[in-house]
């Protein structure tokens, strides 16, 4: 089934962060969303830069533009005239974008909204939303410059083997191997003598069938091999290490203590393994304790907020006033994957970050629970 494309043209400046201390300012031209079976599977951002800025992108390998992923270039860029770059959002960040946008226009406006927010100033784990504004969160697909004699530029490996294809449930090894073979064919045609081209093309086509078997085995077995024989707690530890979260192991418990900083505050989190039950539970502990004389209002606020929630819920301890948000999953008869943990963790911290201002408003501004929710949700 052919993909449906929704394109939104917008002429704005966007400031992106990177590993250096100097943000990169780009001039956006369009954002498009690709849908398959009514589900959004890819987000692309196209923008223009000057030759000077492109030189920086090329030198610093921004947008994952490493030498080994660049196909040959059909000419040379002129020292004047904008250079157009097309990128695609890394698939693991697409759910974060789609929680705040369902159309291309909404996605573009959400990126512009994030661009206006204060950026994290500490080395602690930043909110996931800030990653959408990182150059490394986008993969370069192609770089072009319109010149008097035509278009000059090059594609990258990701244009042949798009990450959305790799991560799609219906991805086949034939599609993956075809993308790899096409990329190397273009590379060899530009870099090898004609006599060598035919032999190389035959060789690449020959290894396509071998790669098919390799991909089938890798995609079906790799993660299962890694996690199937691990304890829940070990899998949790490995996940947070891979995400570069700092944590402390609580002695004699299968629990980690972590710190998260969102847009609206900072709080402690706990990641807990229940080995016998084959369950993983994640908690965000609200940094504010409900005072005794306002606990009834907090309880009403939480009850109203919880109604309709699917992936988690707020909990309130009337005894000491502790407020927390809980997400969890039972994997009995199955395995706990990094993808499941990521969904549980980031959905959790985003909900705490979203509703924390409402709790603050009830306690400090004397808003009613309904007024506090309306202030957050809009109606």
Coordinates of C-alpha atoms in Angstrom, one line a residue, residues 3-373:
X3 CA 2.2 5.9 1.7
X4 CA 0.2 9.0 2.1
X5 CA 2.2 12.2 2.3
X6 CA 1.1 15.4 4.2
X7 CA 3.3 18.4 3.5
X8 CA 3.3 21.7 5.3
X9 CA 5.4 24.6 4.0
X10 CA 6.7 27.0 6.6
X11 CA 9.3 29.7 6.3
X12 CA 10.8 30.1 9.8
X13 CA 14.1 30.1 11.6
X14 CA 14.8 27.2 13.9
X15 CA 17.6 26.9 16.4
X16 CA 19.0 23.4 17.0
X17 CA 21.4 22.2 19.7
X18 CA 24.4 20.0 19.2
X19 CA 27.4 18.7 21.1
X20 CA 29.2 22.0 20.8
X21 CA 28.4 25.2 22.7
X22 CA 27.2 26.9 19.5
X23 CA 23.6 26.3 18.4
X24 CA 22.9 25.9 14.7
X25 CA 20.3 28.2 13.1
X26 CA 18.5 26.8 10.1
X27 CA 15.9 28.2 7.7
X28 CA 13.0 25.7 7.5
X29 CA 11.1 25.3 4.2
X30 CA 8.8 22.3 4.8
X31 CA 7.8 19.5 7.2
X32 CA 6.1 16.4 6.0
X33 CA 4.5 13.4 7.6
X34 CA 4.3 10.0 5.9
X35 CA 1.3 7.7 6.8
X36 CA 0.8 4.1 6.2
X37 CA -2.6 2.4 7.0
X38 CA -3.6 5.7 8.7
X39 CA -0.6 5.6 11.0
X40 CA 2.2 8.2 10.9
X41 CA 5.5 6.4 10.3
X42 CA 7.9 9.2 9.4
X43 CA 8.6 12.9 9.9
X44 CA 10.9 14.8 7.5
X45 CA 12.2 18.3 7.9
X46 CA 13.6 20.2 5.0
X47 CA 15.6 23.4 5.5
X48 CA 18.1 25.7 3.8
X49 CA 21.6 26.8 5.0
X50 CA 24.3 29.0 3.5
X51 CA 27.5 27.3 2.1
X52 CA 29.3 28.5 5.3
X53 CA 26.9 26.8 7.6
X54 CA 26.9 23.7 5.4
X55 CA 30.7 23.6 5.8
X56 CA 30.2 23.5 9.5
X57 CA 27.6 20.7 9.2
X58 CA 30.0 18.7 7.0
X59 CA 33.0 19.3 9.2
X60 CA 31.3 18.5 12.5
X61 CA 29.3 15.6 11.0
X62 CA 26.0 17.1 12.2
X63 CA 22.7 15.4 11.4
X64 CA 24.7 12.1 11.5
X65 CA 26.5 13.1 8.3
X66 CA 29.4 10.8 8.7
X67 CA 31.7 10.1 5.7
X68 CA 30.7 6.5 5.5
X69 CA 27.1 7.3 4.9
X70 CA 27.6 9.8 2.1
X71 CA 27.1 8.7 -1.5
X72 CA 29.2 10.3 -4.2
X73 CA 28.6 13.9 -5.2
X74 CA 27.8 14.8 -8.8
X75 CA 29.7 18.1 -8.9
X76 CA 30.8 20.9 -6.5
X77 CA 28.8 23.3 -4.5
X78 CA 29.1 27.0 -5.4
X79 CA 30.3 29.4 -2.7
X80 CA 27.1 31.3 -3.0
X81 CA 23.5 30.2 -3.1
X82 CA 21.5 28.3 -0.5
X83 CA 22.0 24.6 0.1
X84 CA 18.9 22.5 0.8
X85 CA 19.1 19.6 3.3
X86 CA 16.4 17.0 3.9
X87 CA 16.4 15.1 7.1
X88 CA 14.2 12.5 8.8
X89 CA 13.4 12.3 12.6
X90 CA 14.9 9.3 14.3
X91 CA 12.1 6.7 14.8
X92 CA 12.4 6.4 18.6
X93 CA 11.5 10.1 18.9
X94 CA 8.5 10.0 16.6
X95 CA 6.1 9.0 19.4
X96 CA 7.1 12.1 21.4
X97 CA 6.3 14.4 18.5
X98 CA 3.0 12.6 17.8
X99 CA 1.8 13.1 21.4
X100 CA 1.7 16.8 20.6
X101 CA 0.8 16.8 16.9
X102 CA -1.4 14.8 14.6
X103 CA -0.8 16.9 11.4
X104 CA 2.2 18.3 9.6
X105 CA 1.2 21.8 10.5
X106 CA 0.8 20.9 14.2
X107 CA 4.2 19.2 14.1
X108 CA 5.8 22.3 12.6
X109 CA 4.2 24.6 15.2
X110 CA 5.2 22.3 18.0
X111 CA 8.9 22.4 17.0
X112 CA 8.6 26.2 16.8
X113 CA 7.0 26.2 20.3
X114 CA 9.8 24.1 21.7
X115 CA 12.3 26.4 20.1
X116 CA 10.9 29.3 22.2
X117 CA 11.3 27.5 25.5
X118 CA 14.3 27.9 27.8
X119 CA 16.9 25.2 27.1
X120 CA 18.3 22.9 29.8
X121 CA 21.4 24.5 31.5
X122 CA 22.5 21.5 33.5
X123 CA 24.1 18.2 32.5
X124 CA 21.3 16.2 34.2
X125 CA 19.0 14.2 32.0
X126 CA 17.1 16.7 29.8
X127 CA 13.4 16.3 29.1
X128 CA 12.8 14.2 26.0
X129 CA 11.1 17.1 24.2
X130 CA 14.5 18.9 24.0
X131 CA 15.9 16.0 22.0
X132 CA 13.6 17.0 19.1
X133 CA 15.7 20.1 18.8
X134 CA 19.1 18.3 18.7
X135 CA 20.9 17.9 15.3
X136 CA 21.7 14.3 16.2
X137 CA 18.0 13.5 16.5
X138 CA 17.7 14.0 12.7
X139 CA 19.3 11.8 10.0
X140 CA 20.4 13.6 6.8
X141 CA 18.8 12.1 3.7
X142 CA 20.0 14.4 0.9
X143 CA 21.9 17.6 0.3
X144 CA 21.2 19.7 -2.9
X145 CA 22.1 23.0 -4.4
X146 CA 20.3 24.5 -7.4
X147 CA 22.9 25.9 -9.9
X148 CA 22.6 27.5 -13.4
X149 CA 23.4 24.2 -15.1
X150 CA 21.2 22.0 -12.9
X151 CA 21.1 20.4 -9.5
X152 CA 24.3 19.4 -7.7
X153 CA 24.4 17.3 -4.5
X154 CA 24.3 13.8 -3.0
X155 CA 22.2 11.4 -1.1
X156 CA 23.1 9.5 2.0
X157 CA 22.8 5.9 3.1
X158 CA 19.6 6.8 5.0
X159 CA 17.9 7.8 1.7
X160 CA 18.3 4.3 0.4
X161 CA 17.5 2.5 3.7
X162 CA 15.2 4.8 5.6
X163 CA 15.0 4.2 9.4
X164 CA 11.2 4.2 9.2
X165 CA 11.5 1.2 6.9
X166 CA 13.9 -0.6 9.2
X167 CA 11.6 -0.1 12.3
X168 CA 8.3 -0.8 10.5
X169 CA 6.7 -4.1 11.6
X170 CA 6.2 -5.1 8.0
X171 CA 9.8 -4.5 7.0
X172 CA 11.2 -7.3 4.9
X173 CA 14.7 -8.4 4.5
X174 CA 14.3 -8.0 0.7
X175 CA 13.5 -4.2 1.1
X176 CA 16.5 -3.8 3.5
X177 CA 19.0 -5.6 1.3
X178 CA 17.7 -3.8 -1.8
X179 CA 18.4 -0.4 -0.1
X180 CA 22.0 -1.5 0.9
X181 CA 22.8 -2.9 -2.6
X182 CA 21.5 0.3 -4.3
X183 CA 23.6 2.5 -2.1
X184 CA 26.8 0.5 -2.8
X185 CA 26.1 0.4 -6.5
X186 CA 26.0 4.1 -6.7
X187 CA 29.2 4.3 -4.6
X188 CA 31.1 1.8 -6.8
X189 CA 29.9 3.4 -10.1
X190 CA 31.5 6.7 -9.0
X191 CA 34.6 5.3 -7.4
X192 CA 35.7 2.2 -9.3
X193 CA 36.9 1.6 -12.9
X194 CA 34.3 0.3 -15.4
X195 CA 36.0 -3.2 -15.5
X196 CA 35.6 -3.5 -11.8
X197 CA 32.0 -2.1 -11.7
X198 CA 30.4 -5.2 -13.2
X199 CA 32.2 -7.6 -10.9
X200 CA 31.4 -5.5 -7.9
X201 CA 27.7 -5.2 -8.9
X202 CA 27.5 -9.0 -9.3
X203 CA 29.2 -9.5 -5.9
X204 CA 26.7 -7.1 -4.2
X205 CA 23.7 -8.8 -5.8
X206 CA 25.1 -12.1 -4.7
X207 CA 25.5 -11.1 -1.1
X208 CA 22.0 -9.7 -1.1
X209 CA 20.6 -13.2 -0.5
X210 CA 23.1 -13.8 2.3
X211 CA 22.1 -10.5 3.8
X212 CA 18.5 -11.5 3.6
X213 CA 19.2 -14.5 5.9
X214 CA 21.3 -12.3 8.2
X215 CA 18.6 -9.7 8.6
X216 CA 15.9 -12.2 9.3
X217 CA 18.0 -13.8 12.0
X218 CA 19.2 -10.4 13.5
X219 CA 15.8 -8.8 13.7
X220 CA 14.0 -11.8 15.1
X221 CA 16.7 -13.0 17.6
X222 CA 19.1 -10.2 18.6
X223 CA 17.1 -8.4 21.2
X224 CA 15.5 -11.6 22.4
X225 CA 18.9 -13.2 22.9
X226 CA 20.0 -10.1 24.9
X227 CA 17.0 -9.9 27.2
X228 CA 15.4 -13.4 27.3
X229 CA 17.7 -14.8 29.9
X230 CA 18.1 -11.6 32.0
X231 CA 16.4 -10.7 35.2
X232 CA 13.9 -7.8 35.1
X233 CA 16.3 -5.8 37.2
X234 CA 19.3 -6.4 35.0
X235 CA 17.3 -5.4 31.9
X236 CA 16.2 -2.2 33.7
X237 CA 19.8 -1.3 34.7
X238 CA 21.0 -1.9 31.1
X239 CA 18.2 0.3 29.7
X240 CA 19.1 3.3 31.9
X241 CA 22.8 2.9 31.2
X242 CA 22.0 2.9 27.5
X243 CA 19.9 6.1 27.9
X244 CA 22.8 7.6 30.0
X245 CA 20.6 8.2 33.0
X246 CA 22.5 8.5 36.3
X247 CA 21.0 6.3 39.0
X248 CA 21.6 4.8 42.4
X249 CA 20.9 1.1 43.3
X250 CA 19.0 0.9 46.5
X251 CA 20.7 -1.7 48.8
X252 CA 18.9 -5.1 49.1
X253 CA 16.1 -4.1 46.7
X254 CA 15.6 -4.5 43.0
X255 CA 15.1 -0.8 42.7
X256 CA 16.9 2.2 41.2
X257 CA 16.6 5.8 42.3
X258 CA 16.9 8.4 39.6
X259 CA 16.5 12.1 39.1
X260 CA 14.6 13.8 36.2
X261 CA 14.3 17.4 35.3
X262 CA 11.3 18.5 33.2
X263 CA 10.1 21.8 31.9
X264 CA 8.2 22.5 35.1
X265 CA 10.4 21.1 37.8
X266 CA 12.7 18.4 39.1
X267 CA 11.8 15.2 41.0
X268 CA 12.9 11.8 42.1
X269 CA 12.0 8.6 40.2
X270 CA 12.1 5.0 41.2
X271 CA 12.4 2.0 38.8
X272 CA 11.4 -1.2 40.5
X273 CA 11.6 -4.8 39.4
X274 CA 9.2 -7.4 40.7
X275 CA 10.9 -10.6 39.6
X276 CA 8.5 -13.2 40.8
X277 CA 5.5 -11.4 39.3
X278 CA 7.6 -10.6 36.1
X279 CA 6.6 -6.9 36.5
X280 CA 8.3 -3.6 36.0
X281 CA 7.0 -0.5 37.8
X282 CA 8.2 3.1 37.4
X283 CA 7.3 6.0 39.8
X284 CA 7.7 9.8 39.5
X285 CA 7.5 11.3 43.0
X286 CA 6.0 14.7 43.0
X287 CA 8.4 17.3 44.6
X288 CA 5.5 18.8 46.4
X289 CA 3.8 17.2 49.4
X290 CA 0.1 17.9 49.9
X291 CA -0.4 19.8 53.2
X292 CA -3.0 18.3 55.5
X293 CA -5.5 21.2 55.1
X294 CA -5.5 20.9 51.3
X295 CA -5.4 17.1 50.8
X296 CA -9.1 17.0 49.9
X297 CA -8.5 19.4 47.1
X298 CA -5.5 17.4 45.9
X299 CA -7.5 14.2 46.0
X300 CA -10.2 15.7 43.9
X301 CA -7.6 17.0 41.4
X302 CA -6.0 13.6 41.1
X303 CA -9.4 11.8 40.7
X304 CA -10.4 14.2 37.9
X305 CA -7.0 13.8 36.2
X306 CA -7.0 10.0 36.4
X307 CA -10.4 9.6 34.7
X308 CA -9.7 8.4 31.2
X309 CA -6.0 7.7 31.6
X310 CA -4.8 4.5 30.0
X311 CA -1.0 4.0 30.4
X312 CA -0.7 5.1 34.1
X313 CA -2.3 7.0 36.9
X314 CA -1.6 9.4 39.8
X315 CA -1.6 8.0 43.4
X316 CA -2.1 10.0 46.6
X317 CA -1.2 9.0 50.1
X318 CA -3.7 10.7 52.5
X319 CA -1.5 9.7 55.4
X320 CA 1.6 11.8 54.5
X321 CA 0.5 13.8 51.5
X322 CA 2.9 12.1 49.0
X323 CA 1.8 12.4 45.3
X324 CA 3.3 10.1 42.6
X325 CA 2.6 8.9 39.1
X326 CA 2.9 5.2 38.3
X327 CA 3.3 3.2 35.1
X328 CA 3.9 -0.5 35.0
X329 CA 3.8 -3.6 32.8
X330 CA 3.4 -7.3 33.4
X331 CA 5.6 -9.4 31.0
X332 CA 4.8 -12.9 32.4
X333 CA 5.2 -15.4 29.5
X334 CA 7.1 -12.8 27.5
X335 CA 10.2 -10.6 27.8
X336 CA 10.8 -7.0 28.9
X337 CA 12.3 -5.0 26.0
X338 CA 14.0 -1.7 25.9
X339 CA 11.1 -0.3 23.8
X340 CA 8.6 -1.3 26.4
X341 CA 10.7 0.3 29.2
X342 CA 11.2 3.5 27.2
X343 CA 7.4 3.8 26.6
X344 CA 6.7 3.3 30.3
X345 CA 9.4 5.7 31.6
X346 CA 8.9 8.7 29.3
X347 CA 5.1 8.5 29.3
X348 CA 5.4 8.6 33.1
X349 CA 7.7 11.6 33.4
X350 CA 5.8 13.6 30.8
X351 CA 2.6 13.2 32.7
X352 CA 4.1 14.4 35.9
X353 CA 5.7 17.3 34.1
X354 CA 2.3 18.2 32.5
X355 CA 0.2 18.2 35.7
X356 CA 2.8 19.4 38.2
X357 CA 1.8 23.1 37.5
X358 CA -1.8 22.2 38.4
X359 CA -0.8 20.9 41.8
X360 CA 1.3 24.0 42.4
X361 CA -1.6 26.2 41.4
X362 CA -3.9 24.5 43.9
X363 CA -1.4 24.9 46.8
X364 CA 0.0 28.3 46.0
X365 CA -2.7 30.1 44.1
X366 CA -5.7 28.6 45.8
X367 CA -7.3 27.5 42.5
X368 CA -10.0 24.9 42.7
X369 CA -9.2 21.4 41.3
X370 CA -11.4 22.1 38.3
X371 CA -9.8 25.5 37.6
X372 CA -6.3 23.9 37.8
X373 CA -7.2 21.2 35.3

